Coordinates of C-alpha atoms and ligand atoms in Angstrom, one line a residue:
M1 CA 63.3 132.6 147.8
A2 CA 66.2 130.2 148.2
N3 CA 65.3 128.4 145.1
S4 CA 65.3 131.3 142.7
Q5 CA 68.6 132.3 144.2
N6 CA 70.1 128.9 143.5
Q7 CA 68.6 128.9 139.9
G8 CA 70.1 132.3 139.4
E9 CA 73.5 131.2 140.6
A10 CA 73.3 128.1 138.5
H11 CA 72.6 130.3 135.4
G12 CA 75.7 132.4 136.3
M13 CA 73.4 135.3 137.1
S14 CA 73.7 137.5 140.1
N15 CA 70.7 137.9 142.4
E16 CA 69.9 141.4 141.0
E17 CA 70.1 140.1 137.4
M18 CA 67.9 137.2 138.3
M19 CA 65.3 139.5 139.9
R20 CA 65.4 141.8 136.9
H21 CA 64.9 138.8 134.6
L22 CA 62.0 137.5 136.6
G23 CA 60.5 141.0 136.9
G24 CA 60.7 141.3 133.1
S25 CA 58.8 138.0 132.7
L26 CA 56.1 139.2 135.3
D27 CA 55.8 142.5 133.4
R28 CA 54.8 140.6 130.3
M29 CA 51.8 139.0 132.0
P30 CA 48.6 140.4 130.4
N31 CA 46.7 140.4 133.8
E32 CA 47.6 142.2 137.0
V33 CA 47.8 139.8 139.9
R34 CA 46.3 141.2 143.2
V35 CA 47.7 139.3 146.1
I36 CA 45.9 140.0 149.4
L37 CA 47.8 139.1 152.6
F38 CA 45.8 138.7 155.8
A39 CA 48.2 138.8 158.6
G40 CA 48.4 139.5 162.3
R41 CA 49.4 142.9 163.5
D42 CA 51.9 143.9 166.3
D43 CA 51.7 141.4 169.1
D44 CA 49.6 139.1 167.0
D45 CA 52.1 138.9 164.2
N46 CA 53.7 135.5 163.7
V47 CA 56.9 134.5 162.0
F48 CA 55.0 133.0 159.0
S49 CA 53.2 136.3 158.5
Q50 CA 56.5 138.1 158.6
V51 CA 58.1 135.8 156.0
A52 CA 55.0 136.1 153.8
R53 CA 55.2 139.9 154.0
Q54 CA 58.9 139.9 153.1
S55 CA 58.3 137.6 150.1
L56 CA 55.4 139.6 148.8
E57 CA 57.3 142.9 149.1
L58 CA 60.1 141.3 147.0
F59 CA 57.7 140.3 144.3
S60 CA 55.8 143.6 144.2
K61 CA 59.1 145.4 143.9
M62 CA 60.0 143.2 141.0
S63 CA 57.0 144.0 138.8
K64 CA 54.1 146.4 138.7
K65 CA 51.9 143.5 137.6
V66 CA 52.0 142.1 141.1
R67 CA 49.9 144.3 143.5
V68 CA 50.1 143.4 147.1
E69 CA 47.6 144.5 149.8
E70 CA 47.7 143.6 153.5
Y71 CA 44.8 143.6 156.0
P72 CA 44.5 142.4 159.6
L73 CA 42.3 139.5 160.5
N74 CA 39.6 141.8 162.0
H75 CA 39.2 143.7 158.7
E76 CA 35.9 143.5 157.0
L77 CA 37.5 141.9 153.9
A78 CA 38.7 139.0 156.1
R79 CA 35.1 138.6 157.2
K80 CA 33.9 138.8 153.6
Y81 CA 36.2 136.0 152.5
G82 CA 35.8 134.0 155.8
I83 CA 39.6 134.3 156.6
E84 CA 40.4 132.9 160.1
T85 CA 44.1 132.2 160.1
A86 CA 47.2 134.4 159.6
P87 CA 48.9 134.4 157.2
T88 CA 46.4 133.7 154.4
L89 CA 47.0 134.8 150.9
L90 CA 44.3 135.4 148.2
F91 CA 45.0 135.9 144.5
N92 CA 42.5 137.9 142.3
P93 CA 39.7 136.7 144.6
E94 CA 37.0 138.2 142.3
T95 CA 38.0 135.6 139.6
Y96 CA 39.7 132.7 141.4
N97 CA 38.9 130.8 144.6
I98 CA 42.4 130.1 145.8
R99 CA 43.8 130.6 149.3
W100 CA 47.2 129.9 150.6
L101 CA 47.5 129.3 154.3
G102 CA 51.2 129.9 155.0
A103 CA 54.1 131.8 153.6
P104 CA 55.7 131.3 150.2
A105 CA 59.1 130.3 151.6
G106 CA 61.7 127.7 150.6
E107 CA 60.4 125.2 148.0
E108 CA 57.1 126.9 148.1
G109 CA 58.7 129.9 146.5
R110 CA 58.5 127.9 143.2
T111 CA 54.8 127.3 143.7
F112 CA 54.1 130.9 144.4
M113 CA 55.9 132.0 141.2
E114 CA 54.0 129.4 139.1
I115 CA 50.7 130.7 140.6
L116 CA 51.6 134.3 139.7
F117 CA 52.2 133.2 136.1
L118 CA 49.2 131.0 135.8
I119 CA 46.9 133.8 137.1
G120 CA 48.8 136.6 135.3
F121 CA 48.5 134.8 132.0
G122 CA 45.0 133.4 132.8
Q123 CA 46.0 130.1 131.3
S124 CA 46.2 126.7 133.0
S125 CA 48.9 125.3 130.6
L126 CA 47.4 121.8 131.2
S127 CA 47.9 119.2 128.6
E128 CA 45.1 118.5 126.0
Q129 CA 44.2 115.3 127.8
S130 CA 44.0 117.0 131.1
I131 CA 41.8 119.8 129.7
R132 CA 39.5 117.2 128.2
M133 CA 39.1 115.5 131.7
M134 CA 38.6 119.0 133.3
D135 CA 35.8 119.6 130.7
D136 CA 34.1 116.4 131.9
L137 CA 34.2 117.4 135.6
D138 CA 30.8 116.5 137.0
G139 CA 30.6 118.9 140.0
P140 CA 32.4 121.2 142.3
R141 CA 35.8 120.2 143.7
S142 CA 37.1 121.8 146.9
V143 CA 40.8 120.9 146.9
K144 CA 43.2 121.0 149.8
V145 CA 46.9 120.4 149.2
F146 CA 49.1 120.0 152.4
V147 CA 52.6 121.3 151.7
S148 CA 55.8 122.3 153.6
P149 CA 58.6 124.7 152.6
S150 CA 61.2 121.9 152.9
C151 CA 59.5 119.4 150.6
P152 CA 60.9 119.2 147.1
Y153 CA 57.9 117.1 145.9
C154 CA 55.3 119.6 147.0
P155 CA 55.5 122.3 144.2
Q156 CA 54.7 119.7 141.6
Q157 CA 51.4 118.7 143.3
A158 CA 50.5 122.3 144.4
V159 CA 51.0 123.5 140.8
N160 CA 48.9 120.6 139.4
A161 CA 46.0 121.8 141.7
A162 CA 46.6 125.4 140.8
R163 CA 46.4 124.6 137.1
A164 CA 43.1 122.7 137.6
M165 CA 41.7 125.7 139.5
V166 CA 42.7 128.2 136.8
Q167 CA 41.2 125.9 134.1
R168 CA 37.8 125.5 135.9
P169 CA 37.4 128.5 138.3
D170 CA 33.7 127.8 138.1
L171 CA 34.1 124.4 139.8
V172 CA 37.5 124.2 141.5
S173 CA 38.5 126.0 144.6
L174 CA 41.9 125.5 146.2
E175 CA 43.5 125.7 149.6
L176 CA 47.3 125.3 149.9
I177 CA 48.0 124.5 153.5
D178 CA 51.5 124.8 155.0
I179 CA 51.5 122.2 157.7
Q180 CA 54.2 124.0 159.7
A181 CA 52.1 127.1 159.9
N182 CA 48.8 125.2 160.4
P183 CA 49.6 122.0 162.4
D184 CA 46.0 121.9 163.7
I185 CA 44.4 121.7 160.2
A186 CA 47.0 119.0 159.3
D187 CA 46.0 117.1 162.4
D188 CA 42.3 117.3 161.6
Y189 CA 43.1 115.7 158.2
G190 CA 45.6 113.3 159.6
A191 CA 48.1 114.8 157.1
H192 CA 51.4 113.9 158.6
S193 CA 53.4 113.7 155.4
V194 CA 53.5 116.0 152.5
P195 CA 52.3 116.5 149.8
Q196 CA 48.9 115.2 150.6
T197 CA 45.8 116.1 148.6
F198 CA 42.2 116.0 149.4
A199 CA 39.2 116.9 147.2
E200 CA 35.7 117.2 148.8
D201 CA 37.5 116.0 152.0
L202 CA 38.5 112.7 150.4
L203 CA 42.2 111.7 150.1
I204 CA 43.0 111.7 146.3
G205 CA 46.8 111.9 146.4
L206 CA 49.5 110.8 148.7
G207 CA 52.8 112.2 147.3
A208 CA 53.3 114.1 144.1
Q209 CA 51.4 112.9 141.1
A210 CA 52.0 113.2 137.3
E211 CA 49.6 115.9 136.0
E212 CA 47.2 113.6 134.2
V213 CA 47.2 111.2 137.2
F214 CA 46.3 114.1 139.5
I215 CA 43.5 115.4 137.2
Q216 CA 42.0 111.9 136.9
S217 CA 42.1 111.5 140.7
L218 CA 40.3 114.8 141.0
Q219 CA 37.8 113.8 138.4
K220 CA 37.1 110.4 140.0
L221 CA 37.5 111.6 143.6
E222 CA 39.7 108.6 144.2
E223 CA 43.5 108.2 144.2
Q224 CA 44.7 107.0 140.7
R225 CA 48.1 105.5 140.2
I226 CA 48.4 105.4 136.4
F227 CA 46.9 107.4 133.5
I228 CA 46.3 105.7 130.2
P229 CA 46.1 108.3 127.5
E230 CA 42.9 108.3 125.4
S231 CA 44.4 108.9 122.1
T232 CA 47.8 108.6 120.3
A233 CA 50.0 111.2 121.6
E234 CA 52.6 113.4 119.8
L235 CA 55.6 111.6 118.4
V236 CA 59.2 112.5 119.4
E237 CA 62.1 110.9 117.6
T238 CA 65.5 110.6 119.3
D239 CA 68.8 108.9 119.1
L240 CA 68.8 108.3 122.8
L241 CA 65.9 108.3 125.3
I242 CA 66.8 108.3 128.9
V243 CA 64.3 107.0 131.5
G244 CA 65.0 108.5 134.9
G245 CA 66.2 111.9 135.9
G246 CA 68.6 111.2 138.7
P247 CA 72.4 111.9 138.6
A248 CA 73.0 108.9 136.2
G249 CA 70.3 110.0 133.7
L250 CA 71.1 113.7 133.8
T251 CA 74.8 113.1 133.3
A252 CA 74.2 110.7 130.5
G253 CA 72.0 113.4 128.9
I254 CA 74.8 116.0 129.0
Y255 CA 77.4 113.6 127.6
A256 CA 75.1 112.2 124.9
K257 CA 74.0 115.6 123.6
R258 CA 77.6 116.9 123.6
S259 CA 78.5 113.9 121.4
G260 CA 75.8 115.1 119.0
L261 CA 73.0 112.6 119.9
K262 CA 69.4 113.9 119.8
T263 CA 68.6 113.1 123.4
A264 CA 65.5 113.4 125.6
L265 CA 64.9 112.4 129.2
V266 CA 61.6 111.2 130.8
E267 CA 61.1 111.4 134.5
K268 CA 57.8 110.4 136.1
G269 CA 58.4 112.0 139.5
V270 CA 60.9 114.4 140.9
L271 CA 64.1 115.1 139.1
G272 CA 67.3 114.2 141.1
G273 CA 66.0 110.9 142.4
Q274 CA 67.1 110.1 145.9
V275 CA 69.5 113.0 146.0
A276 CA 66.5 115.5 146.0
T277 CA 65.5 114.3 149.4
T278 CA 69.0 113.8 150.9
P279 CA 69.5 116.4 153.6
V280 CA 73.2 117.1 153.1
V281 CA 75.8 115.8 150.6
E282 CA 79.4 116.1 151.8
N283 CA 81.2 113.7 149.4
Y284 CA 80.5 115.1 145.9
P285 CA 83.7 116.6 144.6
G286 CA 83.6 120.4 144.4
F287 CA 81.1 120.7 147.2
T288 CA 82.3 120.6 150.8
S289 CA 78.7 120.5 152.0
V290 CA 75.6 121.0 149.9
G291 CA 71.9 120.4 150.3
G292 CA 70.8 117.4 148.1
K293 CA 68.0 119.6 146.5
T294 CA 70.5 122.4 145.7
L295 CA 72.9 119.9 144.1
V296 CA 69.9 118.6 142.0
D297 CA 68.9 122.1 140.9
I298 CA 72.4 122.7 139.7
M299 CA 72.5 119.4 137.8
V300 CA 69.1 119.9 136.3
Q301 CA 70.0 123.5 135.1
H302 CA 73.2 122.1 133.6
A303 CA 71.3 119.2 131.8
L304 CA 68.6 121.6 130.5
E305 CA 71.3 123.5 128.7
Y306 CA 71.5 120.4 126.4
I307 CA 68.5 118.1 126.6
D308 CA 64.7 118.1 126.6
I309 CA 63.4 116.9 129.9
F310 CA 59.8 115.5 130.0
Q311 CA 59.0 115.6 133.7
G312 CA 55.8 114.2 135.3
E313 CA 55.6 111.8 132.4
E314 CA 55.5 108.1 133.0
V315 CA 56.8 105.4 130.7
L316 CA 53.9 102.9 130.2
A317 CA 55.3 100.6 127.6
I318 CA 58.5 99.8 125.7
E319 CA 58.7 97.9 122.5
P320 CA 62.3 96.9 121.6
G321 CA 63.2 97.0 117.9
Q322 CA 64.7 99.5 115.5
P323 CA 63.6 102.0 116.4
I324 CA 62.6 101.3 120.0
A325 CA 59.0 102.5 120.6
V326 CA 58.3 104.0 124.0
Q327 CA 54.8 105.1 125.0
T328 CA 54.6 107.5 127.9
S329 CA 51.5 108.9 129.7
R330 CA 51.6 111.8 127.2
R331 CA 53.3 110.9 123.9
R332 CA 55.2 108.3 121.9
F333 CA 58.9 108.3 121.4
N334 CA 60.8 106.5 118.6
T335 CA 64.4 106.1 119.7
Q336 CA 67.5 104.4 118.4
T337 CA 68.7 103.6 121.9
L338 CA 67.2 103.6 125.4
L339 CA 69.0 104.1 128.7
I340 CA 67.3 102.8 131.8
A341 CA 68.4 104.9 134.7
T342 CA 65.4 104.4 136.9
G343 CA 67.4 104.2 140.2
A344 CA 65.9 102.6 143.2
T345 CA 63.0 103.1 145.6
H346 CA 62.8 103.0 149.4
K347 CA 62.6 99.5 151.0
H348 CA 59.7 99.0 153.3
L349 CA 60.0 97.1 156.6
G350 CA 57.0 94.9 155.6
I351 CA 55.6 94.8 159.1
P352 CA 52.0 95.2 160.4
G353 CA 50.9 98.8 160.7
E354 CA 53.5 100.2 158.3
D355 CA 51.4 100.7 155.2
R356 CA 48.3 101.7 157.1
L357 CA 50.1 104.4 159.1
S358 CA 52.2 105.6 156.1
G359 CA 51.7 109.3 156.0
R360 CA 50.3 109.1 159.5
G361 CA 53.6 109.1 161.3
V362 CA 55.5 106.5 159.2
S363 CA 57.8 108.3 156.8
Y364 CA 60.5 107.5 154.2
C365 CA 61.6 111.1 153.7
S366 CA 63.1 113.0 156.6
T367 CA 63.7 116.2 154.6
C368 CA 60.0 116.3 153.7
D369 CA 58.4 115.3 156.9
G370 CA 61.1 116.0 159.6
P371 CA 59.8 119.5 160.4
L372 CA 56.5 118.0 161.5
F373 CA 58.2 116.2 164.3
K374 CA 60.1 119.1 165.9
G375 CA 60.1 118.5 169.6
K376 CA 58.6 115.1 169.2
K377 CA 60.0 111.6 169.8
V378 CA 60.8 109.5 166.7
I379 CA 62.9 106.5 165.8
M380 CA 65.0 106.2 162.7
V381 CA 65.2 102.6 161.5
G382 CA 68.4 101.4 159.8
G383 CA 72.2 101.2 160.2
G384 CA 73.6 102.5 156.9
N385 CA 74.7 105.9 155.6
S386 CA 71.1 107.0 154.9
A387 CA 69.8 106.2 158.4
V388 CA 72.7 107.9 160.1
T389 CA 72.7 111.0 157.8
E390 CA 69.0 111.4 158.3
A391 CA 69.1 110.8 162.1
L392 CA 71.7 113.6 162.3
Y393 CA 69.5 115.8 160.1
L394 CA 66.4 115.2 162.4
Y395 CA 68.5 115.8 165.5
H396 CA 69.8 119.1 164.3
M397 CA 66.3 120.2 163.5
G398 CA 65.2 119.6 167.1
V399 CA 63.6 116.2 166.7
D400 CA 64.1 113.8 169.6
V401 CA 65.5 110.9 167.5
T402 CA 66.7 107.4 168.5
L403 CA 68.4 105.2 165.9
V404 CA 67.1 101.6 165.9
H405 CA 69.4 99.0 164.4
R406 CA 68.9 95.3 164.1
R407 CA 72.6 94.4 164.7
D408 CA 75.3 95.6 167.1
N409 CA 77.4 97.6 164.6
L410 CA 76.6 100.1 161.9
R411 CA 77.5 99.9 158.2
A412 CA 77.6 103.7 157.9
Q413 CA 80.9 105.5 157.1
E414 CA 83.2 106.2 160.2
Y415 CA 82.8 109.9 159.8
L416 CA 79.0 109.7 160.1
I417 CA 79.3 107.2 163.1
K418 CA 81.5 109.7 164.9
S419 CA 79.0 112.5 164.4
L420 CA 76.3 110.3 165.7
K421 CA 78.3 109.6 168.9
D422 CA 79.5 113.2 169.2
N423 CA 76.0 114.5 169.2
G424 CA 74.9 111.9 171.8
I425 CA 72.1 110.4 169.6
P426 CA 70.9 107.3 171.3
V427 CA 71.0 103.9 169.5
L428 CA 68.9 100.8 170.3
W429 CA 71.2 98.0 169.2
N430 CA 70.1 94.5 168.2
T431 CA 66.5 95.7 168.0
E432 CA 63.9 94.9 165.4
I433 CA 60.5 96.5 164.9
K434 CA 57.7 93.9 165.1
E435 CA 54.7 96.2 164.6
I436 CA 53.8 99.8 164.3
L437 CA 51.0 100.7 166.6
G438 CA 48.3 103.4 166.5
E439 CA 44.8 103.9 165.2
E440 CA 44.7 107.3 163.4
R441 CA 48.5 107.9 163.8
V442 CA 51.6 106.3 165.1
K443 CA 51.5 105.9 168.9
A444 CA 54.1 103.3 169.6
V445 CA 56.3 100.5 168.2
A446 CA 56.5 96.9 169.3
L447 CA 60.1 95.9 169.6
I448 CA 62.0 92.7 169.9
D449 CA 65.6 92.2 171.0
S450 CA 67.1 90.1 168.3
K451 CA 69.5 88.4 170.8
T452 CA 67.4 87.9 173.9
K453 CA 64.1 87.8 172.1
E454 CA 62.7 90.1 174.8
E455 CA 59.7 92.1 173.6
S456 CA 58.7 95.6 174.6
N457 CA 56.6 98.6 173.5
L458 CA 58.1 102.0 172.9
P459 CA 55.7 105.0 172.9
I460 CA 56.7 107.2 169.9
D461 CA 55.3 109.9 167.6
G462 CA 57.0 108.9 164.3
V463 CA 58.9 106.1 162.6
F464 CA 61.4 107.1 159.9
V465 CA 62.6 104.2 157.8
A466 CA 65.9 104.3 155.9
I467 CA 66.8 100.6 155.4
G468 CA 68.1 100.8 151.8
Y469 CA 66.6 100.7 148.4
S470 CA 65.3 98.2 145.9
P471 CA 66.1 98.7 142.3
S472 CA 63.3 100.0 140.1
V473 CA 63.3 97.3 137.5
E474 CA 59.6 96.8 136.7
L475 CA 59.9 98.4 133.2
A476 CA 63.1 96.5 132.4
E477 CA 61.6 93.2 133.6
K478 CA 58.5 93.6 131.5
I479 CA 60.5 93.7 128.3
G480 CA 62.8 90.9 129.2
V481 CA 66.0 92.7 130.3
A482 CA 68.1 90.2 132.2
L483 CA 68.6 90.8 135.9
T484 CA 71.4 89.7 138.3
P485 CA 70.6 87.2 141.1
E486 CA 70.2 90.3 143.5
G487 CA 67.6 91.8 141.2
Y488 CA 69.6 94.6 139.5
I489 CA 70.0 95.1 135.8
K490 CA 72.6 92.8 134.4
R491 CA 74.9 94.6 132.0
D492 CA 78.3 94.3 130.4
E493 CA 81.3 96.7 130.9
R494 CA 79.8 99.0 128.2
H495 CA 76.5 99.2 130.1
R496 CA 74.7 97.2 127.3
T497 CA 71.9 95.0 128.6
N498 CA 70.9 91.7 126.9
I499 CA 68.5 93.6 124.6
P500 CA 70.1 95.4 121.6
G501 CA 70.0 99.2 121.9
I502 CA 69.0 99.1 125.6
Y503 CA 71.5 100.2 128.2
S504 CA 71.5 100.9 131.9
A505 CA 73.3 103.2 134.4
G506 CA 73.2 104.2 138.1
D507 CA 71.6 102.6 141.1
V508 CA 69.4 100.3 139.0
E509 CA 72.7 98.4 138.2
G510 CA 73.6 97.9 141.9
G511 CA 77.2 98.7 142.9
Y512 CA 78.3 101.4 145.2
K513 CA 75.2 103.7 144.9
Q514 CA 77.0 107.0 145.4
I515 CA 76.0 110.2 143.5
V516 CA 79.4 110.4 142.0
T517 CA 79.4 106.7 140.8
A518 CA 75.9 107.1 139.4
A519 CA 77.1 110.2 137.5
G520 CA 80.2 108.3 136.3
Q521 CA 78.1 105.4 135.1
G522 CA 75.8 107.8 133.2
A523 CA 78.8 109.3 131.4
E524 CA 80.2 105.8 130.6
A525 CA 76.9 104.7 129.2
A526 CA 76.4 107.8 127.1
I527 CA 79.9 107.4 125.5
S528 CA 79.3 103.7 124.9
I529 CA 75.9 104.5 123.3
F530 CA 77.6 107.1 121.1
E531 CA 80.2 104.6 119.9
D532 CA 77.6 102.0 119.3
L533 CA 75.4 104.3 117.2
I534 CA 78.4 105.1 115.0
N535 CA 79.0 101.4 114.6
P536 CA 75.9 99.5 115.8
Y537 CA 76.8 96.1 117.2
W538 CA 73.3 94.9 116.6
K539 CA 73.7 95.4 112.9
Q540 CA 76.8 93.3 112.9
G541 CA 74.9 90.5 114.4
K542 CA 77.3 90.3 117.4
K543 CA 77.7 92.0 120.7
Ligands
NAP1 P1 72.2 100.3 153.1 O1 73.6 100.7 153.1 O2 71.8 99.1 152.3 O3 71.9 100.0 154.6 C1 70.6 99.5 155.0 C2 70.5 99.4 156.5 O4 69.2 99.0 156.8 C3 71.5 98.3 157.0 O5 72.1 98.7 158.2 C4 70.5 97.1 157.2 O6 70.9 96.4 158.3 C5 69.2 97.8 157.6 N1 68.1 97.0 157.1 C6 67.9 96.5 155.9 N2 66.7 95.8 155.9 C7 66.2 96.0 157.1 C8 65.0 95.5 157.8 N3 64.1 94.8 157.1 N4 64.8 95.8 159.1 C9 65.7 96.5 159.8 N5 66.8 97.0 159.2 C10 67.1 96.7 157.9 O7 71.2 101.4 152.7 P2 71.3 103.0 152.8 O8 71.9 103.5 154.0 O9 70.0 103.6 152.3 O10 72.4 103.3 151.6 C11 72.1 102.9 150.3 C12 73.3 103.2 149.4 O11 73.4 104.7 149.3 C13 74.6 102.7 150.1 O12 75.4 102.3 149.0 C14 75.2 104.0 150.7 O13 76.6 103.9 150.8 C15 74.7 105.1 149.8 N6 74.6 106.3 150.6 C16 75.7 107.1 150.7 C17 75.7 108.2 151.5 C18 76.9 109.0 151.7 O14 77.9 108.6 151.1 N7 77.0 110.0 152.5 C19 74.5 108.7 152.1 C20 73.3 107.9 151.9 C21 73.4 106.7 151.2 P3 72.2 95.4 158.3 O15 73.4 96.3 158.4 O16 72.0 94.5 159.4 O17 72.2 94.7 156.9

């Protein structure tokens, strides 16, 4: 339960206090949750069953509302429910058809807790729009979500599916499948990145989806990318609306609210941005070495002390003016000022095979997908800080990783380059990838030596890509925010864009792209916004 521990520490609570607090919340659930664990016994016991057993013991000790039972695979109940793998967990099987193939460890601890509350309260907590779509479901949906304990995106998607199952237990059944505990099932489905979601054996979601997008994908049995609300959503009025929940946005939120501004933040995906998937951070002051996700949890807890965060909500349209009107996938915001802190997204290589084999051996997230490649041979493409940090992470996890770089020297920091050398991680210099080869999954890469132009094939199980980021400027561009020649948001020294009342901060502005600089820019922008709201330059007709 690493996550609840972190949250407890971030709240300044000891572990015991955190467990008492959680136990109190579980005690308030109107329904008892019966969790049945099917596990191996003695020689048959595996490490996943042992972890599941320990986690369940912890929860059952916390509250009498959580009742845990354990049976071996040869028990008649296992036959009754058709259980074939250990560990498998069932939750109130007389009411809900949900099975969890794996152990609630790491990030999955969050999912497990959410499921306890969903079932204990017997309420899906879906939005009204989602409930309407669930009411219209035209037939049964057998859902499979592939997850892993090290994937910070997975709980969002697993909880989406659990909510759908609690809302329509008559039609929706759910299997949460830990790919580390069940590599064979993951292979059968070609699920080599997480989260990945299937309904009626059709792929309906690659990655974590906003709630309504997931529900619509479930309804249509086809992956949806955007959800357009059917009716006018609730209105929220703010002095400052922040778009993007990375270090820049979160810091801006803290500063703005402490200045007295009514502030909200909208994030369509995972809070923390790129930091959430950074394996280790060693240059954020105050932390000698900290997991990216842990740092994000601490920042988010801090920000939540001050601001409302609307997560899983996508901004669909912005209308500049006074106020600025912002339509998200769930509601409308009227705001005096808007801060664009949308960060940047992974660059793609843009070569044949890359998109087709994405999630089939091609990955942009080593913390999410690295564990799948333990003992296998992969390449890490890139020569910057990200590629070297992530190559080191994969190496320490037991992945046979080779760095592939198009030039003959790296642009990563000296400290990282030294670690790469000290650990003997091989580097293919002056090498570009021409094509990624394989039918169902990655089998090899076609390489070309950028100096001699010699071509060769390298058999490989996975291709990790860390070649930098492109700024996420689609929203800004749509409303006419001016960009720099490099494609970043153009702003003045006070973080004002060319549109009155609209500001920017963080990686979307270019610059050094460090967590600490993004946080600094967020603080600067919030102070500037506060000063401008006291004395609006747009009302004086000058900037
Ligand atoms: P980056 O610094 O922009 O480096 C991108 C790397 O990918 C470069 O080596 C580049 O090669 C290579 N590349 C770009 N396009 C390519 C293509 N089409 N094919 C093959 N290779 C290609 O990106 P990053 O490493 O993701 O870092 C982004 C920012 O985050 C940087 O400012 C970095 O300092 C920061 N960051 C910092 C830390 C840290 O402080 N520990 C950790 C991670 C990231 P060339 O060298 O030939 O251009």
